[in-house]
Amino acid sequence: MTYTKPVTTTEMFKKAYSGGYAIGAFNVNNMEIVQGITEAAKEVSAPLILQVSKGARAYANHTYLMKLVEAAIIETGLPICLHLDHGDSFELCKSCIDGGFTSVMIDASSKPFAENIELTKKVVEYAHDHGVVVEAELGTLAGVEDEVQVSAEDSSYTRPEEVEEFVTKTGCDSLAIAIGTSHGAYKFTAAQCTRNEKGELVPPPLRFDVLEEVSKRLPGFPIVLHGSSSVPQEFVKMINGNGGKMPDAVGIPEEQLRKAASMSVCKINIDSDLRLAMTGTIRQFFNEHPDKFDPREYLKPARANIKELVKHKLIHVLGCDGKAF
């Protein structure tokens, strides 16, 4: 089967849950990022979620992003879902639903429990009337990503005893939970980590006990992990070795993400790793070729490194290679 338009995550998540793997949800902002992600997925026959944040939509324009994703589907024939990441209002979610997105996230996790339910339910009702699925969030992740900024003090793990009531009352299709992941490239302070024999920061382990309890209370229900970039140290070193300053940038160990994907986690969000790959490659190119000025010359290797990074994630972290059809 060849796909010609965006799909929802419904079938993707059913297969992922029963198959013990997760779908990669990669944030997109421009053509090269879209190409790098989708070319990797085509080579390994993986389903995809391409997600757009409020900030990306403001940067690139809704229409341009829609057309880039449509072009990617035409070029690859893959099942690709177009998802709004961290929608913060009913109006934003409605705009994306009306504009052709097949999935939206309403993030009301910073609000009191009852208000989160109320807003999420409102989005779900409108989305479902238009054939669109909804991701919601319980618990609050620390870190910074686009316009999402939460201090470590304000972050909180998901309370498993709340999930059944929340999902039942809202009717959401998937649930993002907080088990220790974090947004951005600086997910943990040095004080939160230990150091290995190389002197590298080792972050605290994810709270698999919380995930297991949520899974027991919501059998068969797809769980989502945000803030799941691993912050590859080769790209951090590439950035720092070419004029950048990113001391102590550290992410989520890939083996922990693979374990989560083998459980009830059906969607894993990855953004910062793409940014690091692109920025590191471009910094190195400029350092090695100070005479160059053609954007195609430095964006081409940046796109290639994004492609290789995504291919690695699809096979070794998410386990969704060969699952597109």
PDB file of C-alpha atoms in Angstrom:
ATOM      1  CA  MET A   1       0.000   0.000   0.000  1.00  0.00           C
ATOM      2  CA  THR A   2       1.215   3.491  -0.835  1.00  0.00           C
ATOM      3  CA  TYR A   3      -0.022   6.434   1.225  1.00  0.00           C
ATOM      4  CA  THR A   4      -0.852   9.778  -0.361  1.00  0.00           C
ATOM      5  CA  LYS A   5      -2.092  11.820   2.606  1.00  0.00           C
ATOM      6  CA  PRO A   6      -1.444  12.062   6.365  1.00  0.00           C
ATOM      7  CA  VAL A   7      -2.896   9.327   8.577  1.00  0.00           C
ATOM      8  CA  THR A   8      -3.889   9.231  12.247  1.00  0.00           C
ATOM      9  CA  THR A   9      -1.903   7.285  14.836  1.00  0.00           C
ATOM     10  CA  THR A  10      -4.730   4.843  15.663  1.00  0.00           C
ATOM     11  CA  GLU A  11      -3.459   1.862  13.662  1.00  0.00           C
ATOM     12  CA  MET A  12       0.185   2.773  14.237  1.00  0.00           C
ATOM     13  CA  PHE A  13      -0.265   2.637  18.001  1.00  0.00           C
ATOM     14  CA  LYS A  14      -2.249  -0.632  17.972  1.00  0.00           C
ATOM     15  CA  LYS A  15       0.559  -2.331  16.064  1.00  0.00           C
ATOM     16  CA  ALA A  16       3.283  -0.684  18.161  1.00  0.00           C
ATOM     17  CA  TYR A  17       1.677  -1.697  21.452  1.00  0.00           C
ATOM     18  CA  SER A  18       1.248  -5.331  20.465  1.00  0.00           C
ATOM     19  CA  GLY A  19       4.633  -5.426  18.727  1.00  0.00           C
ATOM     20  CA  GLY A  20       6.699  -3.976  21.564  1.00  0.00           C
ATOM     21  CA  TYR A  21       8.079  -1.003  19.674  1.00  0.00           C
ATOM     22  CA  ALA A  22       7.439   2.754  19.459  1.00  0.00           C
ATOM     23  CA  ILE A  23       6.839   5.262  16.671  1.00  0.00           C
ATOM     24  CA  GLY A  24       9.331   8.090  16.380  1.00  0.00           C
ATOM     25  CA  ALA A  25       7.789  11.558  16.639  1.00  0.00           C
ATOM     26  CA  PHE A  26      10.282  13.982  15.130  1.00  0.00           C
ATOM     27  CA  ASN A  27       9.872  17.751  15.233  1.00  0.00           C
ATOM     28  CA  VAL A  28      10.149  19.516  11.880  1.00  0.00           C
ATOM     29  CA  ASN A  29      10.894  23.137  11.046  1.00  0.00           C
ATOM     30  CA  ASN A  30      12.252  23.226   7.500  1.00  0.00           C
ATOM     31  CA  MET A  31      12.743  21.243   4.302  1.00  0.00           C
ATOM     32  CA  GLU A  32      16.109  19.666   5.138  1.00  0.00           C
ATOM     33  CA  ILE A  33      14.880  18.303   8.458  1.00  0.00           C
ATOM     34  CA  VAL A  34      11.768  16.835   6.818  1.00  0.00           C
ATOM     35  CA  GLN A  35      13.893  15.270   4.073  1.00  0.00           C
ATOM     36  CA  GLY A  36      16.474  13.807   6.437  1.00  0.00           C
ATOM     37  CA  ILE A  37      13.821  12.176   8.634  1.00  0.00           C
ATOM     38  CA  THR A  38      11.637  10.814   5.851  1.00  0.00           C
ATOM     39  CA  GLU A  39      14.485   9.554   3.658  1.00  0.00           C
ATOM     40  CA  ALA A  40      15.755   7.556   6.655  1.00  0.00           C
ATOM     41  CA  ALA A  41      12.291   6.144   7.301  1.00  0.00           C
ATOM     42  CA  LYS A  42      11.855   5.176   3.664  1.00  0.00           C
ATOM     43  CA  GLU A  43      15.154   3.270   3.629  1.00  0.00           C
ATOM     44  CA  VAL A  44      14.158   1.182   6.665  1.00  0.00           C
ATOM     45  CA  SER A  45      10.382   1.120   5.971  1.00  0.00           C
ATOM     46  CA  ALA A  46       9.284   2.774   9.206  1.00  0.00           C
ATOM     47  CA  PRO A  47       6.027   4.587  10.010  1.00  0.00           C
ATOM     48  CA  LEU A  48       6.471   8.173  11.169  1.00  0.00           C
ATOM     49  CA  ILE A  49       4.983  11.009  13.157  1.00  0.00           C
ATOM     50  CA  LEU A  50       6.132  14.426  11.964  1.00  0.00           C
ATOM     51  CA  GLN A  51       5.255  16.973  14.583  1.00  0.00           C
ATOM     52  CA  VAL A  52       5.019  20.728  14.517  1.00  0.00           C
ATOM     53  CA  SER A  53       5.227  22.923  17.590  1.00  0.00           C
ATOM     54  CA  LYS A  54       3.541  26.274  18.036  1.00  0.00           C
ATOM     55  CA  GLY A  55       6.971  27.851  17.577  1.00  0.00           C
ATOM     56  CA  ALA A  56       7.656  25.932  14.357  1.00  0.00           C
ATOM     57  CA  ARG A  57       4.305  26.990  12.994  1.00  0.00           C
ATOM     58  CA  ALA A  58       5.105  30.625  13.764  1.00  0.00           C
ATOM     59  CA  TYR A  59       8.559  30.244  12.195  1.00  0.00           C
ATOM     60  CA  ALA A  60       7.758  28.381   8.990  1.00  0.00           C
ATOM     61  CA  ASN A  61       4.044  29.109   8.420  1.00  0.00           C
ATOM     62  CA  HIS A  62       1.269  26.485   8.565  1.00  0.00           C
ATOM     63  CA  THR A  63       0.919  26.226   4.776  1.00  0.00           C
ATOM     64  CA  TYR A  64       4.627  25.662   4.111  1.00  0.00           C
ATOM     65  CA  LEU A  65       4.810  22.935   6.763  1.00  0.00           C
ATOM     66  CA  MET A  66       1.675  21.231   5.422  1.00  0.00           C
ATOM     67  CA  LYS A  67       3.092  21.197   1.902  1.00  0.00           C
ATOM     68  CA  LEU A  68       6.480  19.894   3.067  1.00  0.00           C
ATOM     69  CA  VAL A  69       4.793  16.989   4.834  1.00  0.00           C
ATOM     70  CA  GLU A  70       2.527  16.331   1.853  1.00  0.00           C
ATOM     71  CA  ALA A  71       5.599  16.281  -0.389  1.00  0.00           C
ATOM     72  CA  ALA A  72       7.304  13.810   1.954  1.00  0.00           C
ATOM     73  CA  ILE A  73       4.305  11.472   1.806  1.00  0.00           C
ATOM     74  CA  ILE A  74       4.225  11.655  -1.997  1.00  0.00           C
ATOM     75  CA  GLU A  75       7.976  10.963  -2.202  1.00  0.00           C
ATOM     76  CA  THR A  76       8.040   8.094   0.306  1.00  0.00           C
ATOM     77  CA  GLY A  77       4.539   6.579   0.233  1.00  0.00           C
ATOM     78  CA  LEU A  78       4.913   5.981   3.986  1.00  0.00           C
ATOM     79  CA  PRO A  79       2.194   6.172   6.633  1.00  0.00           C
ATOM     80  CA  ILE A  80       2.971   9.565   8.161  1.00  0.00           C
ATOM     81  CA  CYS A  81       0.943  11.325  10.833  1.00  0.00           C
ATOM     82  CA  LEU A  82       1.048  15.140  11.036  1.00  0.00           C
ATOM     83  CA  HIS A  83       0.847  16.092  14.713  1.00  0.00           C
ATOM     84  CA  LEU A  84       0.637  19.330  16.697  1.00  0.00           C
ATOM     85  CA  ASP A  85       3.175  19.190  19.539  1.00  0.00           C
ATOM     86  CA  HIS A  86       2.279  20.982  22.794  1.00  0.00           C
ATOM     87  CA  GLY A  87      -0.856  22.776  21.711  1.00  0.00           C
ATOM     88  CA  ASP A  88      -1.602  25.191  24.542  1.00  0.00           C
ATOM     89  CA  SER A  89      -5.155  26.272  23.695  1.00  0.00           C
ATOM     90  CA  PHE A  90      -8.374  25.069  22.131  1.00  0.00           C
ATOM     91  CA  GLU A  91      -7.995  27.719  19.432  1.00  0.00           C
ATOM     92  CA  LEU A  92      -4.562  26.500  18.354  1.00  0.00           C
ATOM     93  CA  CYS A  93      -5.718  22.874  18.264  1.00  0.00           C
ATOM     94  CA  LYS A  94      -8.837  23.841  16.287  1.00  0.00           C
ATOM     95  CA  SER A  95      -6.739  25.792  13.781  1.00  0.00           C
ATOM     96  CA  CYS A  96      -4.497  22.765  13.178  1.00  0.00           C
ATOM     97  CA  ILE A  97      -7.454  20.372  12.943  1.00  0.00           C
ATOM     98  CA  ASP A  98      -9.191  22.671  10.455  1.00  0.00           C
ATOM     99  CA  GLY A  99      -5.895  23.035   8.574  1.00  0.00           C
ATOM    100  CA  GLY A 100      -5.332  19.342   7.890  1.00  0.00           C
ATOM    101  CA  PHE A 101      -3.415  17.947  10.870  1.00  0.00           C
ATOM    102  CA  THR A 102      -4.387  14.363  11.696  1.00  0.00           C
ATOM    103  CA  SER A 103      -3.364  14.485  15.354  1.00  0.00           C
ATOM    104  CA  VAL A 104      -3.095  17.223  17.978  1.00  0.00           C
ATOM    105  CA  MET A 105      -1.731  17.447  21.482  1.00  0.00           C
ATOM    106  CA  ILE A 106      -3.480  19.603  24.027  1.00  0.00           C
ATOM    107  CA  ASP A 107      -1.041  20.254  26.843  1.00  0.00           C
ATOM    108  CA  ALA A 108      -2.978  21.464  29.863  1.00  0.00           C
ATOM    109  CA  SER A 109      -0.643  19.643  32.270  1.00  0.00           C
ATOM    110  CA  SER A 110       0.266  22.861  34.076  1.00  0.00           C
ATOM    111  CA  LYS A 111      -3.374  23.444  35.021  1.00  0.00           C
ATOM    112  CA  PRO A 112      -5.197  21.897  37.995  1.00  0.00           C
ATOM    113  CA  PHE A 113      -6.473  18.367  37.360  1.00  0.00           C
ATOM    114  CA  ALA A 114     -10.110  19.378  36.816  1.00  0.00           C
ATOM    115  CA  GLU A 115      -9.156  22.176  34.399  1.00  0.00           C
ATOM    116  CA  ASN A 116      -6.873  19.811  32.474  1.00  0.00           C
ATOM    117  CA  ILE A 117      -9.802  17.422  32.070  1.00  0.00           C
ATOM    118  CA  GLU A 118     -12.171  20.198  31.006  1.00  0.00           C
ATOM    119  CA  LEU A 119      -9.898  21.661  28.307  1.00  0.00           C
ATOM    120  CA  THR A 120      -8.739  18.264  27.052  1.00  0.00           C
ATOM    121  CA  LYS A 121     -12.328  17.027  26.732  1.00  0.00           C
ATOM    122  CA  LYS A 122     -13.278  20.133  24.728  1.00  0.00           C
ATOM    123  CA  VAL A 123     -10.423  19.499  22.264  1.00  0.00           C
ATOM    124  CA  VAL A 124     -11.225  15.771  22.062  1.00  0.00           C
ATOM    125  CA  GLU A 125     -14.860  16.413  21.192  1.00  0.00           C
ATOM    126  CA  TYR A 126     -13.971  18.802  18.377  1.00  0.00           C
ATOM    127  CA  ALA A 127     -11.131  16.619  17.085  1.00  0.00           C
ATOM    128  CA  HIS A 128     -13.128  13.401  17.054  1.00  0.00           C
ATOM    129  CA  ASP A 129     -15.933  15.136  15.173  1.00  0.00           C
ATOM    130  CA  HIS A 130     -13.330  15.843  12.461  1.00  0.00           C
ATOM    131  CA  GLY A 131     -11.617  12.415  12.429  1.00  0.00           C
ATOM    132  CA  VAL A 132      -8.543  13.656  14.306  1.00  0.00           C
ATOM    133  CA  VAL A 133      -6.910  11.981  17.326  1.00  0.00           C
ATOM    134  CA  VAL A 134      -5.787  13.713  20.527  1.00  0.00           C
ATOM    135  CA  GLU A 135      -2.792  13.329  22.814  1.00  0.00           C
ATOM    136  CA  ALA A 136      -3.060  14.747  26.335  1.00  0.00           C
ATOM    137  CA  GLU A 137      -0.578  15.089  29.186  1.00  0.00           C
ATOM    138  CA  LEU A 138      -0.578  14.308  32.901  1.00  0.00           C
ATOM    139  CA  GLY A 139       2.452  15.288  34.954  1.00  0.00           C
ATOM    140  CA  THR A 140       4.853  18.058  34.001  1.00  0.00           C
ATOM    141  CA  LEU A 141       8.279  17.697  32.391  1.00  0.00           C
ATOM    142  CA  ALA A 142      11.110  20.024  33.295  1.00  0.00           C
ATOM    143  CA  GLY A 143      13.197  21.772  30.647  1.00  0.00           C
ATOM    144  CA  VAL A 144      12.881  24.204  27.780  1.00  0.00           C
ATOM    145  CA  GLU A 145      11.614  23.540  24.262  1.00  0.00           C
ATOM    146  CA  ASP A 146      10.304  26.328  22.040  1.00  0.00           C
ATOM    147  CA  GLU A 147       7.685  28.055  24.210  1.00  0.00           C
ATOM    148  CA  VAL A 148       7.464  25.270  26.817  1.00  0.00           C
ATOM    149  CA  GLN A 149       9.493  26.302  29.855  1.00  0.00           C
ATOM    150  CA  VAL A 150       9.207  24.437  33.157  1.00  0.00           C
ATOM    151  CA  SER A 151      11.666  24.679  36.050  1.00  0.00           C
ATOM    152  CA  ALA A 152      12.871  21.546  37.833  1.00  0.00           C
ATOM    153  CA  GLU A 153      10.975  22.730  40.936  1.00  0.00           C
ATOM    154  CA  ASP A 154       7.705  22.917  39.011  1.00  0.00           C
ATOM    155  CA  SER A 155       8.045  19.542  37.282  1.00  0.00           C
ATOM    156  CA  SER A 156       6.190  16.539  38.669  1.00  0.00           C
ATOM    157  CA  TYR A 157       5.897  12.818  37.982  1.00  0.00           C
ATOM    158  CA  THR A 158       2.584  11.532  36.692  1.00  0.00           C
ATOM    159  CA  ARG A 159       0.350  10.177  39.482  1.00  0.00           C
ATOM    160  CA  PRO A 160      -0.804   6.708  38.341  1.00  0.00           C
ATOM    161  CA  GLU A 161      -3.913   6.914  40.516  1.00  0.00           C
ATOM    162  CA  GLU A 162      -5.197   9.781  38.344  1.00  0.00           C
ATOM    163  CA  VAL A 163      -4.808   8.266  34.876  1.00  0.00           C
ATOM    164  CA  GLU A 164      -7.978   6.149  34.701  1.00  0.00           C
ATOM    165  CA  GLU A 165     -10.261   9.024  35.675  1.00  0.00           C
ATOM    166  CA  PHE A 166      -8.449  11.382  33.302  1.00  0.00           C
ATOM    167  CA  VAL A 167      -8.613   9.113  30.252  1.00  0.00           C
ATOM    168  CA  THR A 168     -12.218   8.083  30.951  1.00  0.00           C
ATOM    169  CA  LYS A 169     -13.465  11.633  31.411  1.00  0.00           C
ATOM    170  CA  THR A 170     -11.532  13.206  28.512  1.00  0.00           C
ATOM    171  CA  GLY A 171     -11.706  10.460  25.890  1.00  0.00           C
ATOM    172  CA  CYS A 172      -8.128  11.210  24.775  1.00  0.00           C
ATOM    173  CA  ASP A 173      -6.455   8.729  22.419  1.00  0.00           C
ATOM    174  CA  SER A 174      -2.969   8.688  23.957  1.00  0.00           C
ATOM    175  CA  LEU A 175      -1.378  10.047  27.112  1.00  0.00           C
ATOM    176  CA  ALA A 176       1.979  11.716  27.650  1.00  0.00           C
ATOM    177  CA  ILE A 177       3.335  10.965  31.113  1.00  0.00           C
ATOM    178  CA  ALA A 178       6.249  12.272  33.162  1.00  0.00           C
ATOM    179  CA  ILE A 179       8.680   9.557  34.326  1.00  0.00           C
ATOM    180  CA  GLY A 180      11.931  11.520  34.339  1.00  0.00           C
ATOM    181  CA  THR A 181      12.457  12.673  30.761  1.00  0.00           C
ATOM    182  CA  SER A 182      12.995  16.388  30.165  1.00  0.00           C
ATOM    183  CA  HIS A 183      12.872  18.902  27.329  1.00  0.00           C
ATOM    184  CA  GLY A 184      15.957  20.394  25.692  1.00  0.00           C
ATOM    185  CA  ALA A 185      19.649  19.488  25.536  1.00  0.00           C
ATOM    186  CA  TYR A 186      20.289  20.259  29.216  1.00  0.00           C
ATOM    187  CA  LYS A 187      17.886  17.753  30.711  1.00  0.00           C
ATOM    188  CA  PHE A 188      19.636  17.393  34.063  1.00  0.00           C
ATOM    189  CA  THR A 189      21.908  19.473  36.262  1.00  0.00           C
ATOM    190  CA  ALA A 190      25.297  18.076  37.226  1.00  0.00           C
ATOM    191  CA  ALA A 191      23.982  17.698  40.782  1.00  0.00           C
ATOM    192  CA  GLN A 192      21.246  15.347  39.557  1.00  0.00           C
ATOM    193  CA  CYS A 193      23.759  13.077  37.783  1.00  0.00           C
ATOM    194  CA  THR A 194      26.707  10.880  38.587  1.00  0.00           C
ATOM    195  CA  ARG A 195      29.885  10.775  36.459  1.00  0.00           C
ATOM    196  CA  ASN A 196      31.316   7.698  34.758  1.00  0.00           C
ATOM    197  CA  GLU A 197      34.982   6.744  34.440  1.00  0.00           C
ATOM    198  CA  LYS A 198      35.318   9.138  31.470  1.00  0.00           C
ATOM    199  CA  GLY A 199      33.987  12.001  33.555  1.00  0.00           C
ATOM    200  CA  GLU A 200      30.748  12.142  31.537  1.00  0.00           C
ATOM    201  CA  LEU A 201      27.449  12.882  33.225  1.00  0.00           C
ATOM    202  CA  VAL A 202      25.161   9.889  33.784  1.00  0.00           C
ATOM    203  CA  PRO A 203      21.534  10.955  34.327  1.00  0.00           C
ATOM    204  CA  PRO A 204      19.189   9.419  36.899  1.00  0.00           C
ATOM    205  CA  PRO A 205      17.212   6.410  35.586  1.00  0.00           C
ATOM    206  CA  LEU A 206      13.669   6.759  34.314  1.00  0.00           C
ATOM    207  CA  ARG A 207      10.856   5.863  36.710  1.00  0.00           C
ATOM    208  CA  PHE A 208       9.800   2.570  35.157  1.00  0.00           C
ATOM    209  CA  ASP A 209       7.770   1.843  38.292  1.00  0.00           C
ATOM    210  CA  VAL A 210       5.476   4.754  37.378  1.00  0.00           C
ATOM    211  CA  LEU A 211       5.227   3.520  33.776  1.00  0.00           C
ATOM    212  CA  GLU A 212       4.407  -0.012  34.907  1.00  0.00           C
ATOM    213  CA  GLU A 213       1.685   1.200  37.271  1.00  0.00           C
ATOM    214  CA  VAL A 214       0.156   3.418  34.575  1.00  0.00           C
ATOM    215  CA  SER A 215       0.196   0.450  32.176  1.00  0.00           C
ATOM    216  CA  LYS A 216      -1.626  -1.739  34.700  1.00  0.00           C
ATOM    217  CA  ARG A 217      -4.322   0.880  35.136  1.00  0.00           C
ATOM    218  CA  LEU A 218      -4.634   1.534  31.380  1.00  0.00           C
ATOM    219  CA  PRO A 219      -4.136  -1.862  29.698  1.00  0.00           C
ATOM    220  CA  GLY A 220      -3.598  -1.569  25.960  1.00  0.00           C
ATOM    221  CA  PHE A 221      -3.593   2.238  26.062  1.00  0.00           C
ATOM    222  CA  PRO A 222      -0.776   4.059  24.173  1.00  0.00           C
ATOM    223  CA  ILE A 223       1.624   6.048  26.335  1.00  0.00           C
ATOM    224  CA  VAL A 224       3.840   8.878  25.067  1.00  0.00           C
ATOM    225  CA  LEU A 225       7.274  10.065  26.215  1.00  0.00           C
ATOM    226  CA  HIS A 226       8.226  13.678  25.606  1.00  0.00           C
ATOM    227  CA  GLY A 227      11.724  15.094  26.057  1.00  0.00           C
ATOM    228  CA  SER A 228      13.367  11.877  24.884  1.00  0.00           C
ATOM    229  CA  SER A 229      16.408  13.063  22.956  1.00  0.00           C
ATOM    230  CA  SER A 230      19.601  11.267  23.981  1.00  0.00           C
ATOM    231  CA  VAL A 231      21.867  14.256  23.212  1.00  0.00           C
ATOM    232  CA  PRO A 232      24.538  12.304  21.244  1.00  0.00           C
ATOM    233  CA  GLN A 233      27.896  13.293  22.638  1.00  0.00           C
ATOM    234  CA  GLU A 234      29.589  13.149  19.220  1.00  0.00           C
ATOM    235  CA  PHE A 235      27.465  16.109  18.127  1.00  0.00           C
ATOM    236  CA  VAL A 236      27.972  17.953  21.412  1.00  0.00           C
ATOM    237  CA  LYS A 237      31.731  17.521  20.904  1.00  0.00           C
ATOM    238  CA  MET A 238      31.400  18.619  17.275  1.00  0.00           C
ATOM    239  CA  ILE A 239      29.641  21.789  18.394  1.00  0.00           C
ATOM    240  CA  ASN A 240      32.081  22.509  21.222  1.00  0.00           C
ATOM    241  CA  GLY A 241      35.070  21.733  19.016  1.00  0.00           C
ATOM    242  CA  ASN A 242      33.935  24.278  16.449  1.00  0.00           C
ATOM    243  CA  GLY A 243      33.252  27.335  18.543  1.00  0.00           C
ATOM    244  CA  GLY A 244      30.152  26.255  20.472  1.00  0.00           C
ATOM    245  CA  LYS A 245      29.635  26.264  24.223  1.00  0.00           C
ATOM    246  CA  MET A 246      27.462  23.384  25.436  1.00  0.00           C
ATOM    247  CA  PRO A 247      29.053  22.126  28.660  1.00  0.00           C
ATOM    248  CA  ASP A 248      27.328  19.253  30.457  1.00  0.00           C
ATOM    249  CA  ALA A 249      24.617  18.749  27.825  1.00  0.00           C
ATOM    250  CA  VAL A 250      23.179  15.301  28.545  1.00  0.00           C
ATOM    251  CA  GLY A 251      20.118  13.305  27.462  1.00  0.00           C
ATOM    252  CA  ILE A 252      18.164  10.099  28.077  1.00  0.00           C
ATOM    253  CA  PRO A 253      20.212   6.886  27.591  1.00  0.00           C
ATOM    254  CA  GLU A 254      19.016   5.034  24.511  1.00  0.00           C
ATOM    255  CA  GLU A 255      18.784   1.676  26.253  1.00  0.00           C
ATOM    256  CA  GLN A 256      16.215   3.135  28.664  1.00  0.00           C
ATOM    257  CA  LEU A 257      14.141   4.442  25.765  1.00  0.00           C
ATOM    258  CA  ARG A 258      14.295   1.024  24.088  1.00  0.00           C
ATOM    259  CA  LYS A 259      13.022  -0.566  27.293  1.00  0.00           C
ATOM    260  CA  ALA A 260      10.144   1.948  27.436  1.00  0.00           C
ATOM    261  CA  ALA A 261       9.323   1.196  23.780  1.00  0.00           C
ATOM    262  CA  SER A 262       9.084  -2.507  24.587  1.00  0.00           C
ATOM    263  CA  MET A 263       6.436  -1.728  27.208  1.00  0.00           C
ATOM    264  CA  SER A 264       3.373   0.517  26.754  1.00  0.00           C
ATOM    265  CA  VAL A 265       5.172   3.523  25.247  1.00  0.00           C
ATOM    266  CA  CYS A 266       4.025   3.821  21.614  1.00  0.00           C
ATOM    267  CA  LYS A 267       5.343   7.313  20.770  1.00  0.00           C
ATOM    268  CA  ILE A 268       8.738   8.779  21.638  1.00  0.00           C
ATOM    269  CA  ASN A 269       9.434  12.452  20.896  1.00  0.00           C
ATOM    270  CA  ILE A 270      12.832  13.481  19.493  1.00  0.00           C
ATOM    271  CA  ASP A 271      13.769  17.075  18.672  1.00  0.00           C
ATOM    272  CA  SER A 272      16.991  18.265  20.327  1.00  0.00           C
ATOM    273  CA  ASP A 273      19.048  15.464  18.737  1.00  0.00           C
ATOM    274  CA  LEU A 274      18.051  16.728  15.273  1.00  0.00           C
ATOM    275  CA  ARG A 275      19.059  20.271  16.196  1.00  0.00           C
ATOM    276  CA  LEU A 276      22.410  19.089  17.541  1.00  0.00           C
ATOM    277  CA  ALA A 277      23.142  17.075  14.391  1.00  0.00           C
ATOM    278  CA  MET A 278      22.302  20.017  12.147  1.00  0.00           C
ATOM    279  CA  THR A 279      24.116  22.661  14.190  1.00  0.00           C
ATOM    280  CA  GLY A 280      27.231  20.543  14.772  1.00  0.00           C
ATOM    281  CA  THR A 281      27.539  19.716  11.087  1.00  0.00           C
ATOM    282  CA  ILE A 282      27.114  23.330   9.993  1.00  0.00           C
ATOM    283  CA  ARG A 283      29.577  24.650  12.617  1.00  0.00           C
ATOM    284  CA  GLN A 284      32.175  22.128  11.482  1.00  0.00           C
ATOM    285  CA  PHE A 285      31.576  22.946   7.815  1.00  0.00           C
ATOM    286  CA  PHE A 286      32.053  26.677   8.392  1.00  0.00           C
ATOM    287  CA  ASN A 287      35.186  26.036  10.437  1.00  0.00           C
ATOM    288  CA  GLU A 288      36.684  23.827   7.723  1.00  0.00           C
ATOM    289  CA  HIS A 289      35.450  25.927   4.773  1.00  0.00           C
ATOM    290  CA  PRO A 290      35.475  29.596   5.823  1.00  0.00           C
ATOM    291  CA  ASP A 291      35.327  30.621   2.171  1.00  0.00           C
ATOM    292  CA  LYS A 292      32.005  28.890   1.487  1.00  0.00           C
ATOM    293  CA  PHE A 293      28.677  30.725   1.443  1.00  0.00           C
ATOM    294  CA  ASP A 294      26.254  28.582  -0.586  1.00  0.00           C
ATOM    295  CA  PRO A 295      23.569  27.283   1.844  1.00  0.00           C
ATOM    296  CA  ARG A 296      23.215  24.104  -0.228  1.00  0.00           C
ATOM    297  CA  GLU A 297      26.809  23.177   0.508  1.00  0.00           C
ATOM    298  CA  TYR A 298      26.402  23.160   4.296  1.00  0.00           C
ATOM    299  CA  LEU A 299      22.767  22.096   4.479  1.00  0.00           C
ATOM    300  CA  LYS A 300      23.429  18.985   2.396  1.00  0.00           C
ATOM    301  CA  PRO A 301      25.812  17.357   4.937  1.00  0.00           C
ATOM    302  CA  ALA A 302      23.554  18.563   7.774  1.00  0.00           C
ATOM    303  CA  ARG A 303      20.625  16.772   6.147  1.00  0.00           C
ATOM    304  CA  ALA A 304      22.767  13.652   5.673  1.00  0.00           C
ATOM    305  CA  ASN A 305      23.704  13.561   9.370  1.00  0.00           C
ATOM    306  CA  ILE A 306      20.070  13.985  10.386  1.00  0.00           C
ATOM    307  CA  LYS A 307      19.219  11.065   8.123  1.00  0.00           C
ATOM    308  CA  GLU A 308      21.843   8.798   9.700  1.00  0.00           C
ATOM    309  CA  LEU A 309      20.814   9.837  13.204  1.00  0.00           C
ATOM    310  CA  VAL A 310      17.138   9.108  12.495  1.00  0.00           C
ATOM    311  CA  LYS A 311      17.939   5.770  10.863  1.00  0.00           C
ATOM    312  CA  HIS A 312      19.832   4.753  14.004  1.00  0.00           C
ATOM    313  CA  LYS A 313      16.891   5.789  16.192  1.00  0.00           C
ATOM    314  CA  LEU A 314      14.329   3.944  14.088  1.00  0.00           C
ATOM    315  CA  ILE A 315      16.260   0.675  14.192  1.00  0.00           C
ATOM    316  CA  HIS A 316      18.096   0.613  17.524  1.00  0.00           C
ATOM    317  CA  VAL A 317      15.989   2.779  19.842  1.00  0.00           C
ATOM    318  CA  LEU A 318      12.402   2.674  18.598  1.00  0.00           C
ATOM    319  CA  GLY A 319      12.458  -0.738  16.930  1.00  0.00           C
ATOM    320  CA  CYS A 320       9.956   0.346  14.287  1.00  0.00           C
ATOM    321  CA  ASP A 321      12.005  -0.470  11.185  1.00  0.00           C
ATOM    322  CA  GLY A 322      10.128  -2.710   8.767  1.00  0.00           C
ATOM    323  CA  LYS A 323       6.784  -1.791  10.375  1.00  0.00           C
ATOM    324  CA  ALA A 324       5.445   0.740   7.820  1.00  0.00           C
ATOM    325  CA  PHE A 325       3.194  -1.659   5.918  1.00  0.00           C
TER     326      PHE A 325
END
